[in-house]
C-alpha positions as protocol buffer text, in pm:
chain_id: "A"
residue {
  index: 1
  type: MET
  ca { x: 1973 y: -138 z: -602 }
}
residue {
  index: 2
  type: HIS
  ca { x: 1902 y: 206 z: -747 }
}
residue {
  index: 3
  type: MET
  ca { x: 1683 y: 443 z: -550 }
}
residue {
  index: 4
  type: HIS
  ca { x: 1553 y: 795 z: -612 }
}
residue {
  index: 5
  type: CYS
  ca { x: 1359 y: 1015 z: -372 }
}
residue {
  index: 6
  type: VAL
  ca { x: 1132 y: 1287 z: -503 }
}
residue {
  index: 7
  type: GLN
  ca { x: 963 y: 1530 z: -264 }
}
residue {
  index: 8
  type: THR
  ca { x: 695 y: 1757 z: -402 }
}
residue {
  index: 9
  type: SER
  ca { x: 422 y: 1997 z: -302 }
}
residue {
  index: 10
  type: ALA
  ca { x: 216 y: 2290 z: -427 }
}
residue {
  index: 11
  type: ILE
  ca { x: 374 y: 2480 z: -715 }
}
residue {
  index: 12
  type: GLY
  ca { x: 269 y: 2646 z: -1037 }
}
residue {
  index: 13
  type: GLY
  ca { x: -104 y: 2635 z: -970 }
}
residue {
  index: 14
  type: PHE
  ca { x: -123 y: 2272 z: -853 }
}
residue {
  index: 15
  type: ALA
  ca { x: -364 y: 2223 z: -565 }
}
residue {
  index: 16
  type: SER
  ca { x: -198 y: 2030 z: -286 }
}
residue {
  index: 17
  type: PRO
  ca { x: -267 y: 1969 z: 82 }
}
residue {
  index: 18
  type: ILE
  ca { x: 107 y: 2008 z: 157 }
}
residue {
  index: 19
  type: PRO
  ca { x: 233 y: 2368 z: 186 }
}
residue {
  index: 20
  type: LYS
  ca { x: 598 y: 2294 z: 105 }
}
residue {
  index: 21
  type: SER
  ca { x: 827 y: 2423 z: -164 }
}
residue {
  index: 22
  type: SER
  ca { x: 855 y: 2182 z: -452 }
}
residue {
  index: 23
  type: LEU
  ca { x: 1024 y: 1966 z: -682 }
}
residue {
  index: 24
  type: SER
  ca { x: 1348 y: 1881 z: -506 }
}
residue {
  index: 25
  type: LEU
  ca { x: 1516 y: 1564 z: -629 }
}
residue {
  index: 26
  type: SER
  ca { x: 1781 y: 1366 z: -451 }
}
residue {
  index: 27
  type: SER
  ca { x: 1929 y: 1050 z: -597 }
}
residue {
  index: 28
  type: THR
  ca { x: 2145 y: 788 z: -430 }
}
residue {
  index: 29
  type: THR
  ca { x: 2304 y: 510 z: -630 }
}
residue {
  index: 30
  type: MET
  ca { x: 2351 y: 215 z: -397 }
}
residue {
  index: 31
  type: ALA
  ca { x: 2452 y: -32 z: -669 }
}
residue {
  index: 32
  type: THR
  ca { x: 2429 y: -76 z: -1044 }
}
residue {
  index: 33
  type: PRO
  ca { x: 2079 y: -199 z: -1131 }
}
residue {
  index: 34
  type: SER
  ca { x: 2057 y: -562 z: -1239 }
}
residue {
  index: 35
  type: PRO
  ca { x: 1948 y: -625 z: -1598 }
}
residue {
  index: 36
  type: ASN
  ca { x: 1654 y: -809 z: -1441 }
}
residue {
  index: 37
  type: SER
  ca { x: 1550 y: -511 z: -1230 }
}
residue {
  index: 38
  type: LEU
  ca { x: 1201 y: -363 z: -1246 }
}
residue {
  index: 39
  type: ARG
  ca { x: 1134 y: -5 z: -1143 }
}
residue {
  index: 40
  type: VAL
  ca { x: 858 y: 66 z: -892 }
}
residue {
  index: 41
  type: ALA
  ca { x: 744 y: 376 z: -705 }
}
residue {
  index: 42
  type: ALA
  ca { x: 554 y: 437 z: -384 }
}
residue {
  index: 43
  type: ALA
  ca { x: 381 y: 759 z: -287 }
}
residue {
  index: 44
  type: GLN
  ca { x: 355 y: 947 z: 40 }
}
residue {
  index: 45
  type: MET
  ca { x: 87 y: 1213 z: 78 }
}
residue {
  index: 46
  type: THR
  ca { x: -156 y: 1389 z: 310 }
}
residue {
  index: 47
  type: SER
  ca { x: -507 y: 1338 z: 174 }
}
residue {
  index: 48
  type: VAL
  ca { x: -779 y: 1575 z: 291 }
}
residue {
  index: 49
  type: SER
  ca { x: -1157 y: 1608 z: 257 }
}
residue {
  index: 50
  type: ASP
  ca { x: -1124 y: 1762 z: -90 }
}
residue {
  index: 51
  type: LEU
  ca { x: -1150 y: 1517 z: -381 }
}
residue {
  index: 52
  type: ALA
  ca { x: -1013 y: 1765 z: -636 }
}
residue {
  index: 53
  type: ALA
  ca { x: -707 y: 1860 z: -427 }
}
residue {
  index: 54
  type: ASN
  ca { x: -622 y: 1494 z: -367 }
}
residue {
  index: 55
  type: PHE
  ca { x: -663 y: 1414 z: -736 }
}
residue {
  index: 56
  type: ALA
  ca { x: -431 y: 1702 z: -831 }
}
residue {
  index: 57
  type: THR
  ca { x: -165 y: 1567 z: -594 }
}
residue {
  index: 58
  type: CYS
  ca { x: -203 y: 1211 z: -726 }
}
residue {
  index: 59
  type: SER
  ca { x: -194 y: 1331 z: -1086 }
}
residue {
  index: 60
  type: ARG
  ca { x: 136 y: 1509 z: -1028 }
}
residue {
  index: 61
  type: LEU
  ca { x: 287 y: 1206 z: -853 }
}
residue {
  index: 62
  type: VAL
  ca { x: 179 y: 976 z: -1138 }
}
residue {
  index: 63
  type: LYS
  ca { x: 360 y: 1198 z: -1389 }
}
residue {
  index: 64
  type: GLU
  ca { x: 673 y: 1198 z: -1173 }
}
residue {
  index: 65
  type: ALA
  ca { x: 670 y: 820 z: -1135 }
}
residue {
  index: 66
  type: ALA
  ca { x: 619 y: 770 z: -1508 }
}
residue {
  index: 67
  type: SER
  ca { x: 900 y: 1015 z: -1588 }
}
residue {
  index: 68
  type: ALA
  ca { x: 1128 y: 818 z: -1355 }
}
residue {
  index: 69
  type: GLY
  ca { x: 1052 y: 501 z: -1552 }
}
residue {
  index: 70
  type: ALA
  ca { x: 841 y: 323 z: -1291 }
}
residue {
  index: 71
  type: LYS
  ca { x: 617 y: 41 z: -1413 }
}
residue {
  index: 72
  type: LEU
  ca { x: 397 y: 60 z: -1102 }
}
residue {
  index: 73
  type: LEU
  ca { x: 310 y: 343 z: -863 }
}
residue {
  index: 74
  type: CYS
  ca { x: 154 y: 255 z: -526 }
}
residue {
  index: 75
  type: PHE
  ca { x: -68 y: 506 z: -347 }
}
residue {
  index: 76
  type: PRO
  ca { x: -160 y: 493 z: 23 }
}
residue {
  index: 77
  type: GLU
  ca { x: -491 y: 399 z: 180 }
}
residue {
  index: 78
  type: ALA
  ca { x: -757 y: 672 z: 143 }
}
residue {
  index: 79
  type: PHE
  ca { x: -559 y: 839 z: -137 }
}
residue {
  index: 80
  type: SER
  ca { x: -870 y: 1002 z: -287 }
}
residue {
  index: 81
  type: TYR
  ca { x: -1037 y: 1123 z: 34 }
}
residue {
  index: 82
  type: VAL
  ca { x: -989 y: 1148 z: 412 }
}
residue {
  index: 83
  type: GLY
  ca { x: -1289 y: 1281 z: 600 }
}
residue {
  index: 84
  type: THR
  ca { x: -1276 y: 1513 z: 898 }
}
residue {
  index: 85
  type: LYS
  ca { x: -1459 y: 1255 z: 1112 }
}
residue {
  index: 86
  type: ASP
  ca { x: -1548 y: 884 z: 1104 }
}
residue {
  index: 87
  type: GLY
  ca { x: -1820 y: 805 z: 855 }
}
residue {
  index: 88
  type: ASP
  ca { x: -1764 y: 1114 z: 637 }
}
residue {
  index: 89
  type: SER
  ca { x: -1638 y: 883 z: 364 }
}
residue {
  index: 90
  type: LEU
  ca { x: -1987 y: 743 z: 313 }
}
residue {
  index: 91
  type: SER
  ca { x: -2079 y: 1067 z: 139 }
}
residue {
  index: 92
  type: VAL
  ca { x: -1816 y: 1011 z: -134 }
}
residue {
  index: 93
  type: ALA
  ca { x: -1839 y: 632 z: -169 }
}
residue {
  index: 94
  type: GLN
  ca { x: -1890 y: 520 z: -528 }
}
residue {
  index: 95
  type: PRO
  ca { x: -1886 y: 193 z: -723 }
}
residue {
  index: 96
  type: LEU
  ca { x: -1560 y: 99 z: -895 }
}
residue {
  index: 97
  type: ASP
  ca { x: -1707 y: 202 z: -1230 }
}
residue {
  index: 98
  type: GLY
  ca { x: -1805 y: 545 z: -1095 }
}
residue {
  index: 99
  type: PRO
  ca { x: -1655 y: 882 z: -1193 }
}
residue {
  index: 100
  type: ILE
  ca { x: -1394 y: 902 z: -914 }
}
residue {
  index: 101
  type: MET
  ca { x: -1226 y: 572 z: -1000 }
}
residue {
  index: 102
  type: ASN
  ca { x: -1264 y: 647 z: -1371 }
}
residue {
  index: 103
  type: GLN
  ca { x: -1050 y: 960 z: -1316 }
}
residue {
  index: 104
  type: TYR
  ca { x: -773 y: 751 z: -1166 }
}
residue {
  index: 105
  type: CYS
  ca { x: -801 y: 489 z: -1440 }
}
residue {
  index: 106
  type: SER
  ca { x: -750 y: 774 z: -1688 }
}
residue {
  index: 107
  type: LEU
  ca { x: -432 y: 877 z: -1503 }
}
residue {
  index: 108
  type: ALA
  ca { x: -292 y: 526 z: -1548 }
}
residue {
  index: 109
  type: ARG
  ca { x: -382 y: 525 z: -1918 }
}
residue {
  index: 110
  type: GLU
  ca { x: -243 y: 872 z: -1988 }
}
residue {
  index: 111
  type: SER
  ca { x: 94 y: 789 z: -1831 }
}
residue {
  index: 112
  type: SER
  ca { x: 99 y: 419 z: -1934 }
}
residue {
  index: 113
  type: ILE
  ca { x: 169 y: 306 z: -1577 }
}
residue {
  index: 114
  type: TRP
  ca { x: 13 y: 49 z: -1343 }
}
residue {
  index: 115
  type: LEU
  ca { x: -143 y: 196 z: -1028 }
}
residue {
  index: 116
  type: SER
  ca { x: -209 y: 43 z: -686 }
}
residue {
  index: 117
  type: LEU
  ca { x: -502 y: 240 z: -544 }
}
residue {
  index: 118
  type: GLY
  ca { x: -597 y: 137 z: -197 }
}
residue {
  index: 119
  type: GLY
  ca { x: -806 y: 171 z: -9 }
}
residue {
  index: 120
  type: PHE
  ca { x: -1074 y: 339 z: -210 }
}
residue {
  index: 121
  type: GLN
  ca { x: -1416 y: 419 z: -63 }
}
residue {
  index: 122
  type: GLU
  ca { x: -1622 y: 170 z: -264 }
}
residue {
  index: 123
  type: LYS
  ca { x: -2000 y: 184 z: -227 }
}
residue {
  index: 124
  type: GLY
  ca { x: -2115 y: -94 z: 8 }
}
residue {
  index: 125
  type: SER
  ca { x: -2416 y: -323 z: 12 }
}
residue {
  index: 126
  type: ASP
  ca { x: -2628 y: -65 z: 199 }
}
residue {
  index: 127
  type: PRO
  ca { x: -2620 y: 316 z: 244 }
}
residue {
  index: 128
  type: GLN
  ca { x: -2469 y: 287 z: 593 }
}
residue {
  index: 129
  type: HIS
  ca { x: -2155 y: 97 z: 483 }
}
residue {
  index: 130
  type: LEU
  ca { x: -1872 y: 119 z: 233 }
}
residue {
  index: 131
  type: CYS
  ca { x: -1588 y: -116 z: 143 }
}
residue {
  index: 132
  type: ASN
  ca { x: -1225 y: -17 z: 192 }
}
residue {
  index: 133
  type: THR
  ca { x: -1105 y: -147 z: -143 }
}
residue {
  index: 134
  type: HIS
  ca { x: -754 y: -185 z: -286 }
}
residue {
  index: 135
  type: VAL
  ca { x: -776 y: -153 z: -666 }
}
residue {
  index: 136
  type: ILE
  ca { x: -509 y: -250 z: -920 }
}
residue {
  index: 137
  type: VAL
  ca { x: -527 y: -64 z: -1252 }
}
residue {
  index: 138
  type: ASP
  ca { x: -310 y: -154 z: -1553 }
}
residue {
  index: 139
  type: GLU
  ca { x: -135 y: 80 z: -1796 }
}
residue {
  index: 140
  type: THR
  ca { x: -439 y: 87 z: -2028 }
}
residue {
  index: 141
  type: GLY
  ca { x: -663 y: 211 z: -1745 }
}
residue {
  index: 142
  type: LYS
  ca { x: -835 y: -124 z: -1696 }
}
residue {
  index: 143
  type: ILE
  ca { x: -910 y: -250 z: -1343 }
}
residue {
  index: 144
  type: ARG
  ca { x: -722 y: -580 z: -1315 }
}
residue {
  index: 145
  type: SER
  ca { x: -816 y: -676 z: -960 }
}
residue {
  index: 146
  type: SER
  ca { x: -964 y: -550 z: -636 }
}
residue {
  index: 147
  type: TYR
  ca { x: -938 y: -655 z: -271 }
}
residue {
  index: 148
  type: ARG
  ca { x: -1171 y: -548 z: 9 }
}
residue {
  index: 149
  type: LYS
  ca { x: -998 y: -492 z: 342 }
}
residue {
  index: 150
  type: ILE
  ca { x: -1069 y: -783 z: 576 }
}
residue {
  index: 151
  type: HIS
  ca { x: -943 y: -655 z: 912 }
}
residue {
  index: 152
  type: LEU
  ca { x: -1115 y: -332 z: 1017 }
}
residue {
  index: 153
  type: PHE
  ca { x: -953 y: -79 z: 1250 }
}
residue {
  index: 154
  type: ASP
  ca { x: -1158 y: -92 z: 1570 }
}
residue {
  index: 155
  type: VAL
  ca { x: -896 y: 26 z: 1819 }
}
residue {
  index: 156
  type: ASP
  ca { x: -854 y: 246 z: 2124 }
}
residue {
  index: 157
  type: VAL
  ca { x: -513 y: 394 z: 2038 }
}
residue {
  index: 158
  type: PRO
  ca { x: -300 y: 440 z: 2354 }
}
residue {
  index: 159
  type: GLY
  ca { x: -271 y: 811 z: 2421 }
}
residue {
  index: 160
  type: GLY
  ca { x: -487 y: 879 z: 2117 }
}
residue {
  index: 161
  type: ARG
  ca { x: -846 y: 849 z: 2005 }
}
residue {
  index: 162
  type: VAL
  ca { x: -1087 y: 561 z: 1957 }
}
residue {
  index: 163
  type: TYR
  ca { x: -1141 y: 434 z: 1603 }
}
residue {
  index: 164
  type: LYS
  ca { x: -1429 y: 212 z: 1490 }
}
residue {
  index: 165
  type: GLU
  ca { x: -1396 y: 147 z: 1119 }
}
residue {
  index: 166
  type: SER
  ca { x: -1658 y: -129 z: 1135 }
}
residue {
  index: 167
  type: SER
  ca { x: -1928 y: 127 z: 1218 }
}
residue {
  index: 168
  type: PHE
  ca { x: -1931 y: 237 z: 852 }
}
residue {
  index: 169
  type: THR
  ca { x: -1726 y: -30 z: 667 }
}
residue {
  index: 170
  type: GLU
  ca { x: -1814 y: -388 z: 575 }
}
residue {
  index: 171
  type: PRO
  ca { x: -1521 y: -633 z: 581 }
}
residue {
  index: 172
  type: GLY
  ca { x: -1401 y: -823 z: 277 }
}
residue {
  index: 173
  type: LYS
  ca { x: -1394 y: -1203 z: 260 }
}
residue {
  index: 174
  type: ASP
  ca { x: -1138 y: -1293 z: -8 }
}
residue {
  index: 175
  type: ILE
  ca { x: -758 y: -1310 z: -32 }
}
residue {
  index: 176
  type: VAL
  ca { x: -645 y: -1157 z: -364 }
}
residue {
  index: 177
  type: ALA
  ca { x: -328 y: -1180 z: -572 }
}
residue {
  index: 178
  type: VAL
  ca { x: -276 y: -1063 z: -931 }
}
residue {
  index: 179
  type: ASP
  ca { x: -3 y: -1086 z: -1194 }
}
residue {
  index: 180
  type: SER
  ca { x: 164 y: -763 z: -1307 }
}
residue {
  index: 181
  type: PRO
  ca { x: 476 y: -646 z: -1498 }
}
residue {
  index: 182
  type: ILE
  ca { x: 668 y: -635 z: -1168 }
}
residue {
  index: 183
  type: GLY
  ca { x: 567 y: -981 z: -1048 }
}
residue {
  index: 184
  type: ARG
  ca { x: 274 y: -1139 z: -872 }
}
residue {
  index: 185
  type: LEU
  ca { x: 118 y: -885 z: -634 }
}
residue {
  index: 186
  type: GLY
  ca { x: -39 y: -975 z: -300 }
}
residue {
  index: 187
  type: LEU
  ca { x: -302 y: -722 z: -195 }
}
residue {
  index: 188
  type: SER
  ca { x: -377 y: -596 z: 156 }
}
residue {
  index: 189
  type: VAL
  ca { x: -470 y: -271 z: 333 }
}
residue {
  index: 190
  type: CYS
  ca { x: -322 y: -109 z: 646 }
}
residue {
  index: 191
  type: TYR
  ca { x: -455 y: -291 z: 957 }
}
residue {
  index: 192
  type: ASP
  ca { x: -426 y: -626 z: 774 }
}
residue {
  index: 193
  type: LEU
  ca { x: -53 y: -585 z: 844 }
}
residue {
  index: 194
  type: ARG
  ca { x: -103 y: -706 z: 1203 }
}
residue {
  index: 195
  type: PHE
  ca { x: -246 y: -1039 z: 1084 }
}
residue {
  index: 196
  type: PRO
  ca { x: 34 y: -1252 z: 937 }
}
residue {
  index: 197
  type: GLU
  ca { x: -209 y: -1521 z: 817 }
}
residue {
  index: 198
  type: VAL
  ca { x: -307 y: -1290 z: 530 }
}
residue {
  index: 199
  type: TYR
  ca { x: 49 y: -1274 z: 403 }
}
residue {
  index: 200
  type: GLN
  ca { x: 118 y: -1642 z: 464 }
}
residue {
  index: 201
  type: LEU
  ca { x: -176 y: -1723 z: 236 }
}
residue {
  index: 202
  type: LEU
  ca { x: -65 y: -1469 z: -22 }
}
residue {
  index: 203
  type: ARG
  ca { x: 283 y: -1624 z: -35 }
}
residue {
  index: 204
  type: PHE
  ca { x: 225 y: -1995 z: 10 }
}
residue {
  index: 205
  type: LYS
  ca { x: -118 y: -2040 z: -149 }
}
residue {
  index: 206
  type: HIS
  ca { x: -134 y: -1754 z: -399 }
}
residue {
  index: 207
  type: GLU
  ca { x: 240 y: -1739 z: -486 }
}
residue {
  index: 208
  type: ALA
  ca { x: 285 y: -1365 z: -433 }
}
residue {
  index: 209
  type: GLN
  ca { x: 628 y: -1213 z: -494 }
}
residue {
  index: 210
  type: VAL
  ca { x: 549 y: -852 z: -399 }
}
residue {
  index: 211
  type: LEU
  ca { x: 322 y: -761 z: -108 }
}
residue {
  index: 212
  type: LEU
  ca { x: 142 y: -427 z: -121 }
}
residue {
  index: 213
  type: VAL
  ca { x: 44 y: -260 z: 207 }
}
residue {
  index: 214
  type: PRO
  ca { x: -117 y: 80 z: 139 }
}
residue {
  index: 215
  type: SER
  ca { x: -174 y: 240 z: 477 }
}
residue {
  index: 216
  type: ALA
  ca { x: -277 y: 530 z: 697 }
}
residue {
  index: 217
  type: PHE
  ca { x: -114 y: 423 z: 1025 }
}
residue {
  index: 218
  type: THR
  ca { x: -176 y: 657 z: 1317 }
}
residue {
  index: 219
  type: LYS
  ca { x: 116 y: 859 z: 1449 }
}
residue {
  index: 220
  type: VAL
  ca { x: 125 y: 656 z: 1774 }
}
residue {
  index: 221
  type: THR
  ca { x: 99 y: 305 z: 1625 }
}
residue {
  index: 222
  type: GLY
  ca { x: 327 y: 396 z: 1334 }
}
residue {
  index: 223
  type: ALA
  ca { x: 608 y: 512 z: 1558 }
}
residue {
  index: 224
  type: ALA
  ca { x: 584 y: 192 z: 1761 }
}
residue {
  index: 225
  type: HIS
  ca { x: 517 y: -78 z: 1501 }
}
residue {
  index: 226
  type: TRP
  ca { x: 516 y: 34 z: 1134 }
}
residue {
  index: 227
  type: GLU
  ca { x: 870 y: -52 z: 1021 }
}
residue {
  index: 228
  type: ILE
  ca { x: 912 y: -365 z: 1231 }
}
residue {
  index: 229
  type: LEU
  ca { x: 583 y: -519 z: 1113 }
}
residue {
  index: 230
  type: LEU
  ca { x: 662 y: -449 z: 746 }
}
residue {
  index: 231
  type: ARG
  ca { x: 1012 y: -595 z: 770 }
}
residue {
  index: 232
  type: ALA
  ca { x: 877 y: -899 z: 952 }
}
residue {
  index: 233
  type: ARG
  ca { x: 624 y: -963 z: 673 }
}
residue {
  index: 234
  type: ALA
  ca { x: 900 y: -935 z: 411 }
}
residue {
  index: 235
  type: ILE
  ca { x: 1129 y: -1173 z: 599 }
}
residue {
  index: 236
  type: GLU
  ca { x: 872 y: -1439 z: 686 }
}
residue {
  index: 237
  type: THR
  ca { x: 725 y: -1450 z: 333 }
}
residue {
  index: 238
  type: GLN
  ca { x: 1049 y: -1384 z: 141 }
}
residue {
  index: 239
  type: CYS
  ca { x: 867 y: -1120 z: -64 }
}
residue {
  index: 240
  type: TYR
  ca { x: 927 y: -760 z: -153 }
}
residue {
  index: 241
  type: VAL
  ca { x: 699 y: -528 z: 45 }
}
residue {
  index: 242
  type: ILE
  ca { x: 581 y: -191 z: -88 }
}
residue {
  index: 243
  type: ALA
  ca { x: 410 y: 19 z: 177 }
}
residue {
  index: 244
  type: ALA
  ca { x: 274 y: 356 z: 63 }
}
residue {
  index: 245
  type: ALA
  ca { x: 177 y: 574 z: 358 }
}
residue {
  index: 246
  type: GLN
  ca { x: -46 y: 866 z: 444 }
}
residue {
  index: 247
  type: THR
  ca { x: 137 y: 1126 z: 648 }
}
residue {
  index: 248
  type: GLY
  ca { x: 73 y: 1435 z: 859 }
}
residue {
  index: 249
  type: LYS
  ca { x: -245 y: 1603 z: 979 }
}
residue {
  index: 250
  type: HIS
  ca { x: -566 y: 1544 z: 784 }
}
residue {
  index: 251
  type: GLY
  ca { x: -758 y: 1792 z: 1000 }
}
residue {
  index: 252
  type: ASP
  ca { x: -802 y: 1851 z: 1370 }
}
residue {
  index: 253
  type: LYS
  ca { x: -869 y: 1492 z: 1472 }
}
residue {
  index: 254
  type: ARG
  ca { x: -657 y: 1268 z: 1253 }
}
residue {
  index: 255
  type: GLU
  ca { x: -282 y: 1240 z: 1201 }
}
residue {
  index: 256
  type: SER
  ca { x: -91 y: 975 z: 1007 }
}
residue {
  index: 257
  type: TYR
  ca { x: 263 y: 852 z: 1067 }
}
residue {
  index: 258
  type: GLY
  ca { x: 400 y: 844 z: 712 }
}
residue {
  index: 259
  type: ASP
  ca { x: 732 y: 671 z: 629 }
}
residue {
  index: 260
  type: THR
  ca { x: 662 y: 511 z: 290 }
}
residue {
  index: 261
  type: LEU
  ca { x: 892 y: 207 z: 254 }
}
residue {
  index: 262
  type: ILE
  ca { x: 1009 y: -46 z: -4 }
}
residue {
  index: 263
  type: ILE
  ca { x: 1164 y: -357 z: 153 }
}
residue {
  index: 264
  type: ASP
  ca { x: 1339 y: -651 z: -11 }
}
residue {
  index: 265
  type: PRO
  ca { x: 1279 y: -1023 z: 65 }
}
residue {
  index: 266
  type: TRP
  ca { x: 1574 y: -1029 z: 307 }
}
residue {
  index: 267
  type: GLY
  ca { x: 1407 y: -755 z: 512 }
}
residue {
  index: 268
  type: THR
  ca { x: 1638 y: -475 z: 399 }
}
residue {
  index: 269
  type: ILE
  ca { x: 1487 y: -131 z: 339 }
}
residue {
  index: 270
  type: VAL
  ca { x: 1574 y: -38 z: -20 }
}
residue {
  index: 271
  type: GLY
  ca { x: 1350 y: 266 z: -62 }
}
residue {
  index: 272
  type: ARG
  ca { x: 1251 y: 539 z: 184 }
}
residue {
  index: 273
  type: LEU
  ca { x: 1170 y: 909 z: 157 }
}
residue {
  index: 274
  type: PRO
  ca { x: 1421 y: 1117 z: 355 }
}
residue {
  index: 275
  type: ASP
  ca { x: 1137 y: 1315 z: 514 }
}
residue {
  index: 276
  type: ARG
  ca { x: 863 y: 1111 z: 683 }
}
residue {
  index: 277
  type: LEU
  ca { x: 616 y: 1400 z: 657 }
}
residue {
  index: 278
  type: SER
  ca { x: 673 y: 1512 z: 297 }
}
residue {
  index: 279
  type: THR
  ca { x: 458 y: 1457 z: -9 }
}
residue {
  index: 280
  type: GLY
  ca { x: 649 y: 1275 z: -281 }
}
residue {
  index: 281
  type: ILE
  ca { x: 751 y: 942 z: -426 }
}
residue {
  index: 282
  type: VAL
  ca { x: 1031 y: 696 z: -366 }
}
residue {
  index: 283
  type: VAL
  ca { x: 1151 y: 506 z: -671 }
}
residue {
  index: 284
  type: SER
  ca { x: 1340 y: 179 z: -645 }
}
residue {
  index: 285
  type: ASP
  ca { x: 1453 y: -105 z: -871 }
}
residue {
  index: 286
  type: ILE
  ca { x: 1343 y: -446 z: -754 }
}
residue {
  index: 287
  type: ASP
  ca { x: 1490 y: -773 z: -877 }
}
residue {
  index: 288
  type: LEU
  ca { x: 1273 y: -1085 z: -874 }
}
residue {
  index: 289
  type: SER
  ca { x: 1585 y: -1303 z: -908 }
}
residue {
  index: 290
  type: LEU
  ca { x: 1663 y: -1195 z: -550 }
}
residue {
  index: 291
  type: VAL
  ca { x: 1325 y: -1338 z: -445 }
}
residue {
  index: 292
  type: ASP
  ca { x: 1419 y: -1668 z: -611 }
}
residue {
  index: 293
  type: SER
  ca { x: 1767 y: -1669 z: -457 }
}
residue {
  index: 294
  type: VAL
  ca { x: 1645 y: -1604 z: -102 }
}
residue {
  index: 295
  type: ARG
  ca { x: 1380 y: -1874 z: -135 }
}
residue {
  index: 296
  type: GLU
  ca { x: 1622 y: -2131 z: -278 }
}
residue {
  index: 297
  type: LYS
  ca { x: 1879 y: -2080 z: -3 }
}
residue {
  index: 298
  type: MET
  ca { x: 1621 y: -2086 z: 276 }
}
residue {
  index: 299
  type: PRO
  ca { x: 1337 y: -2306 z: 143 }
}
residue {
  index: 300
  type: ILE
  ca { x: 1074 y: -2235 z: 407 }
}
residue {
  index: 301
  type: ASP
  ca { x: 796 y: -2323 z: 164 }
}
residue {
  index: 302
  type: LYS
  ca { x: 917 y: -2685 z: 172 }
}
residue {
  index: 303
  type: GLN
  ca { x: 993 y: -2684 z: 545 }
}
residue {
  index: 304
  type: ARG
  ca { x: 672 y: -2535 z: 685 }
}
residue {
  index: 305
  type: MET
  ca { x: 424 y: -2773 z: 841 }
}
residue {
  index: 306
  type: PRO
  ca { x: 77 y: -2823 z: 690 }
}
residue {
  index: 307
  type: ILE
  ca { x: -226 y: -2705 z: 885 }
}
residue {
  index: 308
  type: ASP
  ca { x: -317 y: -3065 z: 975 }
}
residue {
  index: 309
  type: PHE
  ca { x: 13 y: -3097 z: 1163 }
}
residue {
  index: 310
  type: TRP
  ca { x: -76 y: -2802 z: 1385 }
}
residue {
  index: 311
  type: LYS
  ca { x: -425 y: -2930 z: 1448 }
}
residue {
  index: 312
  type: ALA
  ca { x: -280 y: -3258 z: 1577 }
}
residue {
  index: 313
  type: ALA
  ca { x: -1 y: -3084 z: 1770 }
}
residue {
  index: 314
  type: SER
  ca { x: -244 y: -2863 z: 1958 }
}
residue {
  index: 315
  type: LEU
  ca { x: -462 y: -3148 z: 2089 }
}
């Protein structure tokens, strides 16, 4: 497994929400990459209520991922915009063929790289609601697939604030997986992580090999549950998990935990930024033959009971 960590911030005229000195590169060779390995990258950033500043940060990270040879770069939830208060996002919500998403599709095309963009503030079915949508864009800039977040974050965070995502977001209804150059991707967004049924369906019904979990976990819930939930999903589905994370303070009222992770199907963390609060990318080589090997040696797909068994067992 080969892993690079790139931390970046504002430099040379780039607009960035992160006031840190830039382009430091550290590289750790953990093992010689397999000839079957596929290079992926996951971003960590602090989005703010400035579409142009967020786009400048994303644009820089796309160029870094492409230069590192990544086939796919995953951005966190709310990559393009984080409002100062709940519901602010309604003011920037656009359809997937609108100018904001078109900008990001152009980034993919210009750098010939696949992008995982989720969740994006997609215009909803009425002016009072949007959809929190995870969009997959291919290297030509074409939208290949999109998933609307099913589980909305309506939570009273212990020691923190109350969130009610459903007050301005309509939930999705469909489980989505899509083929890509780095395997079959299973799509989700943030709070979905607490609902293992989503990932069971992605693995056993939709044959996902790589689960994507773009997120903006709160500082409190992230410290308590982020890593353990992600590793559990990897282990129980025998999939790679790529979890791009928002980090740091987005204003006075909102703070994200960070800790972007790439995890293999045995539950081992194979990619992690050394600084949980930095803006940057982690680059890692994944090997789908490891997915096959883990599944062959522990064939849970053949051993799991069908839903009818559980219906009878619970009578």
